[in-house]
Tab-separated table of C-alpha atoms and ligand atoms in Angstrom:
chain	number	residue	atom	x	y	z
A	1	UNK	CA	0.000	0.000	0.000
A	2	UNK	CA	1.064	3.775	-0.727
A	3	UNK	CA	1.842	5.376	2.380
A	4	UNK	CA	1.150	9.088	0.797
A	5	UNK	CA	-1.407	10.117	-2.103
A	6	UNK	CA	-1.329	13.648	-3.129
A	7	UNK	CA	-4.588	14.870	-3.424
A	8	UNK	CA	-6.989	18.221	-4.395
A	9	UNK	CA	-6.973	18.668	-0.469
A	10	UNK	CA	-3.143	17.812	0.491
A	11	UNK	CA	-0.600	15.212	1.420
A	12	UNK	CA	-3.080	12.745	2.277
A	13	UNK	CA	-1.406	9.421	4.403
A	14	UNK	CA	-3.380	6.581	3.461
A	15	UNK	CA	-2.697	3.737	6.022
A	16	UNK	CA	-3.139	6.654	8.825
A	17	UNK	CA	-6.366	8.476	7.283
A	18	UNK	CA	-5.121	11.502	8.245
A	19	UNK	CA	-3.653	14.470	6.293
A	20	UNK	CA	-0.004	16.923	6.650
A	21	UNK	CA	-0.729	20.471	5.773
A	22	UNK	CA	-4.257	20.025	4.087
A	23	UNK	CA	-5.258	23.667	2.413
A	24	UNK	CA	-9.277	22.144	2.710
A	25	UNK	CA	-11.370	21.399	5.586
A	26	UNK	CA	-10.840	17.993	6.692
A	27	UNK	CA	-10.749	16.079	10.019
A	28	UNK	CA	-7.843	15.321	10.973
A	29	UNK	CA	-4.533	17.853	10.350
A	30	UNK	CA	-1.007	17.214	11.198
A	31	UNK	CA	0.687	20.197	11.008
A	32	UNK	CA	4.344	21.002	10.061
A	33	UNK	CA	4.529	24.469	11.409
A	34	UNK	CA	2.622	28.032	11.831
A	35	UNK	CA	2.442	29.504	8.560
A	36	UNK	CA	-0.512	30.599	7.002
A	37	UNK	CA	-0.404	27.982	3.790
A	38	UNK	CA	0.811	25.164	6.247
A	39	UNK	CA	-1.548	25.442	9.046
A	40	UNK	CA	-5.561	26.404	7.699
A	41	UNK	CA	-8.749	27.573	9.138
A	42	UNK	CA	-11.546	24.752	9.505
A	43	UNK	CA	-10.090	21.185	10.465
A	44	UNK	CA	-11.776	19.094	12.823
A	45	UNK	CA	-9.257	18.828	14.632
A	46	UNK	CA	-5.140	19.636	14.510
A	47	UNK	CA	-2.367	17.975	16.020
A	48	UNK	CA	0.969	19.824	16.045
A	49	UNK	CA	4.605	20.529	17.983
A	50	UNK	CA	3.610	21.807	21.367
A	51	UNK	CA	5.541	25.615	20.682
A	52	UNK	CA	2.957	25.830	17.487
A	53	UNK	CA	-0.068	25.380	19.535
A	54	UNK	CA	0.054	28.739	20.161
A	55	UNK	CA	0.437	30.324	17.187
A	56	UNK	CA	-2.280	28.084	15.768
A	57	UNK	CA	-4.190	29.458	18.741
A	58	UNK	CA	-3.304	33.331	17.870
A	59	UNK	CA	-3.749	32.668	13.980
A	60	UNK	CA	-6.552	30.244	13.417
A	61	UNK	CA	-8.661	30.914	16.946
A	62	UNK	CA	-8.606	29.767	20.728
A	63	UNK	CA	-11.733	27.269	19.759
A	64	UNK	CA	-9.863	24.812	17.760
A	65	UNK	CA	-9.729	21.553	18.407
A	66	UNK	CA	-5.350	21.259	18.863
A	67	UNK	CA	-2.977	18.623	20.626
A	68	UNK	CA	0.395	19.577	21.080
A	69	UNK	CA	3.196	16.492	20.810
A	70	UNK	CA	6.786	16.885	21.305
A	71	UNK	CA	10.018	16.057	18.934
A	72	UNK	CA	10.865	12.284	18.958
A	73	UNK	CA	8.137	11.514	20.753
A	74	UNK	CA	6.123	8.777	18.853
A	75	UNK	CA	2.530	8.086	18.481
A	76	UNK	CA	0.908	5.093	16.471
A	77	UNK	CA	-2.395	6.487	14.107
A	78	UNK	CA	-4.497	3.528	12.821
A	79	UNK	CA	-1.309	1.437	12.610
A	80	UNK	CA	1.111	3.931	11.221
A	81	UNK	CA	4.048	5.242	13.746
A	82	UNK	CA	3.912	8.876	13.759
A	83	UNK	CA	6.666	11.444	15.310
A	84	UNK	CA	7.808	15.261	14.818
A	85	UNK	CA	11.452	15.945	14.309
A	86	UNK	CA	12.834	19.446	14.302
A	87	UNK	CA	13.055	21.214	10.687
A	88	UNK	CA	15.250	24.494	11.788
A	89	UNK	CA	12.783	26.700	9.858
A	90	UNK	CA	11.167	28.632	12.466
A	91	UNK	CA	9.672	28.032	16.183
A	92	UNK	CA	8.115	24.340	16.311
A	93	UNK	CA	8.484	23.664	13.063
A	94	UNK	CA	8.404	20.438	12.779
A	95	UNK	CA	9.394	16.902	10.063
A	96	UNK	CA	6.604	14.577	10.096
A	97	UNK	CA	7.702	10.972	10.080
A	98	UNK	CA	5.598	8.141	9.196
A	99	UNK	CA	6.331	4.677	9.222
A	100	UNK	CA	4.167	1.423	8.301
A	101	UNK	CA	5.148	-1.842	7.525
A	102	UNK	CA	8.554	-0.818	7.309
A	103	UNK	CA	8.606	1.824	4.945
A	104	UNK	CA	9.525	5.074	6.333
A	105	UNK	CA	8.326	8.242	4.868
A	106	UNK	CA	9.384	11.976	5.547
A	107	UNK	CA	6.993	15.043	5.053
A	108	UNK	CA	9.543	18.037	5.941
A	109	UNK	CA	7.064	21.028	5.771
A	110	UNK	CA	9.625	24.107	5.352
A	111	UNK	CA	13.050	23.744	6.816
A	112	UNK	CA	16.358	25.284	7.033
A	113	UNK	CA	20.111	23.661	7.401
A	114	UNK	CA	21.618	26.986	9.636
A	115	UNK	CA	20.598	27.019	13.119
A	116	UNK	CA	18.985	30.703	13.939
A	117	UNK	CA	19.434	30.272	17.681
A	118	UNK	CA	15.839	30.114	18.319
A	119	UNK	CA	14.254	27.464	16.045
A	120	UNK	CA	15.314	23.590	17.387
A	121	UNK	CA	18.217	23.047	14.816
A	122	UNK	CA	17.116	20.882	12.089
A	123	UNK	CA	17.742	17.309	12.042
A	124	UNK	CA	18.211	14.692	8.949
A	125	UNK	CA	15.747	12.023	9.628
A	126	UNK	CA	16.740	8.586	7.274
A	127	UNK	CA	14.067	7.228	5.061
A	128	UNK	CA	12.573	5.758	1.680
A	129	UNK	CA	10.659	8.612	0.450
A	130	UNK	CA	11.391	12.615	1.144
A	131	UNK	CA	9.003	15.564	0.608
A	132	UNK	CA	10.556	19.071	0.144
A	133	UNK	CA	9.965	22.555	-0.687
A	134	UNK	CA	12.490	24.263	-3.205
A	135	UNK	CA	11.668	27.888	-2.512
A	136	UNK	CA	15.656	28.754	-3.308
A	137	UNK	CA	16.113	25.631	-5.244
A	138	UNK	CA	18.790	27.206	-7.400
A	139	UNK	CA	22.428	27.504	-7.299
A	140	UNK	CA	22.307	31.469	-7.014
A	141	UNK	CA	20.879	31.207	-4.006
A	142	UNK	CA	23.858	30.892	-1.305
A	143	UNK	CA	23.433	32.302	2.371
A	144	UNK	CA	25.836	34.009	4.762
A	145	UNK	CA	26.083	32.486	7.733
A	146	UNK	CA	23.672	33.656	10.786
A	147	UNK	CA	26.594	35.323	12.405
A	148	UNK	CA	27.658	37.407	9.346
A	149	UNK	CA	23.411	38.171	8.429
A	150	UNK	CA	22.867	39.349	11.826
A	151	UNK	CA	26.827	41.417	12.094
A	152	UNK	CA	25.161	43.131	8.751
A	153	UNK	CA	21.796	44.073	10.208
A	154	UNK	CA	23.691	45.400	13.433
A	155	UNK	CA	26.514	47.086	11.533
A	156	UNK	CA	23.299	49.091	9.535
A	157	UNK	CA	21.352	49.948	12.710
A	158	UNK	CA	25.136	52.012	14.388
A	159	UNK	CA	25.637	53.655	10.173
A	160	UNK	CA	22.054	54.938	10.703
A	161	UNK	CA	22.151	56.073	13.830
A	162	UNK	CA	25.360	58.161	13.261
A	163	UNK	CA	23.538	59.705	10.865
A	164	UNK	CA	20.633	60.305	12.710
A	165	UNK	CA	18.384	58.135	11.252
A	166	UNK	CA	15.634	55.534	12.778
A	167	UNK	CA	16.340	52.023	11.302
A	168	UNK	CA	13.027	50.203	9.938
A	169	UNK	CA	13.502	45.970	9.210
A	170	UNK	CA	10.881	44.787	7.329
A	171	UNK	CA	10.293	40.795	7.438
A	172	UNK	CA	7.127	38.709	8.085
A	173	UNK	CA	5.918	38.512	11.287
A	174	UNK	CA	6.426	34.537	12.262
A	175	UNK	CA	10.283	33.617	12.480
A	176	UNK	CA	11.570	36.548	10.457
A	177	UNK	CA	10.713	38.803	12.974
A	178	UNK	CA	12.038	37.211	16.377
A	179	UNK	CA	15.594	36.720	14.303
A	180	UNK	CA	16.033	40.141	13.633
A	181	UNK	CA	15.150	41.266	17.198
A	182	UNK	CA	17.163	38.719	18.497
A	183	UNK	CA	20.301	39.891	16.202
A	184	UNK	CA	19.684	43.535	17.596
A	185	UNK	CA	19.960	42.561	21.349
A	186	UNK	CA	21.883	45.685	23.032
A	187	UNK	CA	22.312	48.101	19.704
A	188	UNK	CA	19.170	49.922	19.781
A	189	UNK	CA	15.873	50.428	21.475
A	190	UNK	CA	13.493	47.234	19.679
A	191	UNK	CA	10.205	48.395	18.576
A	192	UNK	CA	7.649	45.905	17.460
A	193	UNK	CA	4.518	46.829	15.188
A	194	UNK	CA	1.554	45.371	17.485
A	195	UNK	CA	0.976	42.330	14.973
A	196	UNK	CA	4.180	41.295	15.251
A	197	UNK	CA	4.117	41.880	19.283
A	198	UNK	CA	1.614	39.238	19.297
A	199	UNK	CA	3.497	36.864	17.841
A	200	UNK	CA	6.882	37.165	20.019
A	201	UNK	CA	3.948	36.535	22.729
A	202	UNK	CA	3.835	32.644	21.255
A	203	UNK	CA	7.328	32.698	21.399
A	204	UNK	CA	7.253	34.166	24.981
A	205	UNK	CA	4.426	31.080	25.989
A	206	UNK	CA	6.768	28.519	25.133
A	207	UNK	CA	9.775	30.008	26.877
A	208	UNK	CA	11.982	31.557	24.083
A	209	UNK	CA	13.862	34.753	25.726
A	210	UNK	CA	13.621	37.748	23.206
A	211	UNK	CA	15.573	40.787	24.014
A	212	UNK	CA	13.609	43.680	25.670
A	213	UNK	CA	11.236	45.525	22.636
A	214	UNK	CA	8.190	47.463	23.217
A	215	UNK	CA	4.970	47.240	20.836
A	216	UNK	CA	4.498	50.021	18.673
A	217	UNK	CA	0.428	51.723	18.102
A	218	UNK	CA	0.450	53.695	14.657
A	219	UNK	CA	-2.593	55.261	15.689
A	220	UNK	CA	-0.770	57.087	18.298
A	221	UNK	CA	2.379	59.372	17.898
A	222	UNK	CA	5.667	57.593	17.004
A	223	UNK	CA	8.217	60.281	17.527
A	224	UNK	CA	9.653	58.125	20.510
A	225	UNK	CA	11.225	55.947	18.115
A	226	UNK	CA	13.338	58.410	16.738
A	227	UNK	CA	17.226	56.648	15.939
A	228	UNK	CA	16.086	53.359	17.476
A	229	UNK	CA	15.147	50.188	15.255
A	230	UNK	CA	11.662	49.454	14.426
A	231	UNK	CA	10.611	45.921	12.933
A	232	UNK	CA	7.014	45.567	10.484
A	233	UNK	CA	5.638	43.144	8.319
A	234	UNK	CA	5.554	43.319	4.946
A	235	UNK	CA	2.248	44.389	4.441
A	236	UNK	CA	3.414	47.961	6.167
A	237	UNK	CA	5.970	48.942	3.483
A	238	UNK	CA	5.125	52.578	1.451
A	239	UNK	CA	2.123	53.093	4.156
A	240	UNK	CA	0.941	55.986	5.635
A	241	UNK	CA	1.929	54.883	9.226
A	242	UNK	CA	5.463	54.069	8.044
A	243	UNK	CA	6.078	57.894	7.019
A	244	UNK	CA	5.445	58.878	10.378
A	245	UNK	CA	8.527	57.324	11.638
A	246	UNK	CA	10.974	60.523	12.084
A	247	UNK	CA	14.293	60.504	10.219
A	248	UNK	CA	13.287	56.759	8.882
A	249	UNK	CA	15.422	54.419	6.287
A	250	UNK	CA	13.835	50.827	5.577
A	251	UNK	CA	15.255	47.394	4.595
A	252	UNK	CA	13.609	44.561	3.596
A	253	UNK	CA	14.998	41.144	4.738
A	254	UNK	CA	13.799	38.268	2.896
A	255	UNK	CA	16.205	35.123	1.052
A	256	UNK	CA	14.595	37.746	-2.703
A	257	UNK	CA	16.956	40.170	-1.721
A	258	UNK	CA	20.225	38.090	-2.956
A	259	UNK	CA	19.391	38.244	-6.616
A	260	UNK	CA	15.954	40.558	-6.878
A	261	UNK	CA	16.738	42.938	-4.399
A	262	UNK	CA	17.611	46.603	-5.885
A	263	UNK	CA	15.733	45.886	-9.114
A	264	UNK	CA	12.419	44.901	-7.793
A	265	UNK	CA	12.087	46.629	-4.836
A	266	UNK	CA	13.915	49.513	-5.387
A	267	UNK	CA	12.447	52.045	-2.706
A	268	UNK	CA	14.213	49.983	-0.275
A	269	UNK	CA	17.363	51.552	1.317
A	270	UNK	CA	18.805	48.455	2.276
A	271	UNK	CA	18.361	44.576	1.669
A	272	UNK	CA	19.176	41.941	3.419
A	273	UNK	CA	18.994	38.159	2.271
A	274	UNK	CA	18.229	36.340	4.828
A	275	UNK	CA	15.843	33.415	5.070
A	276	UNK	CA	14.290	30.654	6.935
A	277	UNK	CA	13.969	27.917	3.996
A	278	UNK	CA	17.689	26.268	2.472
A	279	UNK	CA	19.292	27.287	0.248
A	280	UNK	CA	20.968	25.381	-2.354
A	281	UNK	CA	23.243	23.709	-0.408
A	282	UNK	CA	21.290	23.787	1.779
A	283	UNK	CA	18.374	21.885	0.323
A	284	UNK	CA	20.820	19.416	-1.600
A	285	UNK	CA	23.023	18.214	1.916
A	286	UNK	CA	19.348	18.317	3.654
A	287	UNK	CA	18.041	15.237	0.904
A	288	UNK	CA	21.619	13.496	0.556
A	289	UNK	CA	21.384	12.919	3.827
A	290	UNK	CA	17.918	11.415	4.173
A	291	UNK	CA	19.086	8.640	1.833
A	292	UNK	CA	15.751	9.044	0.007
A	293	UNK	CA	15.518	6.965	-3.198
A	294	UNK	CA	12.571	9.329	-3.779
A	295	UNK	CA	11.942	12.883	-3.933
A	296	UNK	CA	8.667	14.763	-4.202
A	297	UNK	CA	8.800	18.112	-4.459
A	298	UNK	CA	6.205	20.286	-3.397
A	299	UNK	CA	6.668	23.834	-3.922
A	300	UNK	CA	9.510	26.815	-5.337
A	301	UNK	CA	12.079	25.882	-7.900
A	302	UNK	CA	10.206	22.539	-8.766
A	303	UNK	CA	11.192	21.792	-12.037
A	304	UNK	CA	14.880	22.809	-11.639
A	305	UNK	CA	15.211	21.311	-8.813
A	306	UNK	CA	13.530	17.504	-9.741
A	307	UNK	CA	15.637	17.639	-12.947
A	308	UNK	CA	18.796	17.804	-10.742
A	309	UNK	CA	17.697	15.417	-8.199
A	310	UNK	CA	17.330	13.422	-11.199
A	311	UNK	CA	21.073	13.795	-12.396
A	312	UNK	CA	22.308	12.848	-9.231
A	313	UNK	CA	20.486	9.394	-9.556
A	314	UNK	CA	17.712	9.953	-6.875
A	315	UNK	CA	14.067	9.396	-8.142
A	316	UNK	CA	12.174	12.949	-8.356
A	317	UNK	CA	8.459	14.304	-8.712
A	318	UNK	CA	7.418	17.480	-8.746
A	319	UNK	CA	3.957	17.958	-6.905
A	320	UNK	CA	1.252	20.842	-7.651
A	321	UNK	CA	0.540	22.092	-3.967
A	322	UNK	CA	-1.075	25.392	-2.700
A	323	UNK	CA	2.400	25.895	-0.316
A	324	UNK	CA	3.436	29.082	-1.113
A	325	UNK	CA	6.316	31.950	0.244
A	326	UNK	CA	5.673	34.040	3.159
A	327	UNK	CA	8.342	36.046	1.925
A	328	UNK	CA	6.725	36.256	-1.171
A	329	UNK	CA	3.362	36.554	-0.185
A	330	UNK	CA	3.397	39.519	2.014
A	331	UNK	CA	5.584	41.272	-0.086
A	332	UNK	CA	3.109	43.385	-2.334
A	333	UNK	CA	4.219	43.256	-5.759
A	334	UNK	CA	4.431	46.970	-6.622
A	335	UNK	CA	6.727	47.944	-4.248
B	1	ZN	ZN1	6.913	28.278	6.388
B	2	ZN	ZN1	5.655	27.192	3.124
């Protein structure tokens, strides 16, 4: 029997009856992580890592139906062994292993090789079949390392506040976010726009220590902020309430800004590429190390990605998901 089937309402596991990541209503949800096109509104019930219960419970509503499990830890569904392994891409994100009659199958959500200090480093989990994203699934795409991102984004903040200006970071508001305040620990007052505060408040429930910040109401005055380093989401770039900052420069941060940065978004005063999926490398040591005979591959780079899988002798399928990019996403295409 086929442990997965890919189907018009997810990964569907067969044996288990259950589905990873559905996008439609369904009963029964295991969910990889927090992100909008990972974890949806109107499942019967949802069973997650115990730091995403709650953002589920922020995002989705406090009236869900959610059980928390932790890494390692296995449970058996209707025969098949189910447990959560760490996938490095942001709090509680989570692999979902599944194994029945001996085969062993890995459904890895989003994930990311460098350890950000805050998500549980990611972890290479052995089996028969792999499914990954590809969201930088080409060769161009190449991180610094998380000491030399966050030495940039610090080195930015002191430049700008020699020249008297206030320092705006845009990045989305689950994962992105907590990095950058975490990077800017000690080099400037932290303010947080009030949808972001509410997420560092998950991050707070399940114990993660963020450096002092203080939430941020547009609707009031913002000349307090003047010099000090102010983090939005996406959505906020070339608003109104942005322009009231005083003496305010932006940057975006998002894995776009190594090749698309100046070009597409050119507004920005600063870019910074710096993501939570792989990249290259990142993706390619990630599957070599699974020992996967076979790939499917669910969302980004698809095509160039199978096709290389492919050259390097490992079976490859490209899937037609509704995963998308939070860095994409809330990025609105004008800007
Ligand atoms: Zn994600
Ligand atoms: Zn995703």
């Amino acid at each position: 029997m086929k442990i997965l089937h890919f189907n018009d309402k997810g990964i569907y596991c067969v044996p288990g009856d259950f589905y990873i990541d559905p996008w439609k209503p369904v009963d029964k949800a295991l969910i990889t992580h927090g992100h909008a096109d990972h974890a949806r509104w109107g499942m019967k019930s949802y069973l997650c890592h115990h730091f995403t219960v709650p953002i589920l419970h922020s995002r989705i509503g406090k009236d869900i139906h959610v059980k928390g499990i932790g890494y390692n830890e296995t449970i058996t569904i209707n025969g098949v062994k189910v447990s959560f392994h760490p996938a490095g891409h942001i709090i509680g994100s989570a692999q979902i292993r599944l194994e029945y009659k001996g085969k062993v199958v890995v459904v890895s959500g989003d994930y990311k090789v460098q350890d950000d200090g805050i998500s549980t480093p990611f972890e290479p989990i052995k089996c028969h079949e792999f499914v990954t994203e590809s969201t930088f699934g080409l060769p161009i795409y190449n991180w610094d390392s998380i000491a030399q991102q966050n030495q940039a984004m610090q080195n930015w903040v002191l430049h700008n506040q020699a020249q008297g200006k206030t320092s705006v970071f845009v990045g989305y508001s689950l994962g992105k976010a907590q990095r950058i305040i975490k990077a800017l620990n000690e080099i400037a007052p932290i303010y947080t726009h009030y949808s972001i505060t509410k997420l560092n408040e998950a991050y707070e429930k399940v114990g993660v220590q963020l450096p002092n910040y203080t939430s941020l109401d547009f609707r009031e005055s913002v000349a307090h902020v003047d010099q000090s380093a102010v983090i939005v989401p996406p959505a906020l770039v070339e608003s109104k309430a942005l322009k009231k900052i005083p003496n305010m420069v932006y940057a975006i941060c998002s894995g776009w800004m190594q090749v698309r940065g100046a070009r597409r978004w050119r507004s920005a005063d600063a870019g910074f590429a710096i993501s939570d999926h792989a990249d290259w490398n990142g993706l390619v040591t990630a599957i070599k190390e699974t020992q996967a005979q076979k790939v499917y591959v669910t969302h980004g780079q698809t095509a160039v990605f199978a096709k290389y899988l492919t050259e390097l002798g490992i079976e490859a399928v490209e899937l037609h998901t509704a995963f998308g990019n939070e860095e994409d996403e809330e990025i609105p295409e004008s800007v």
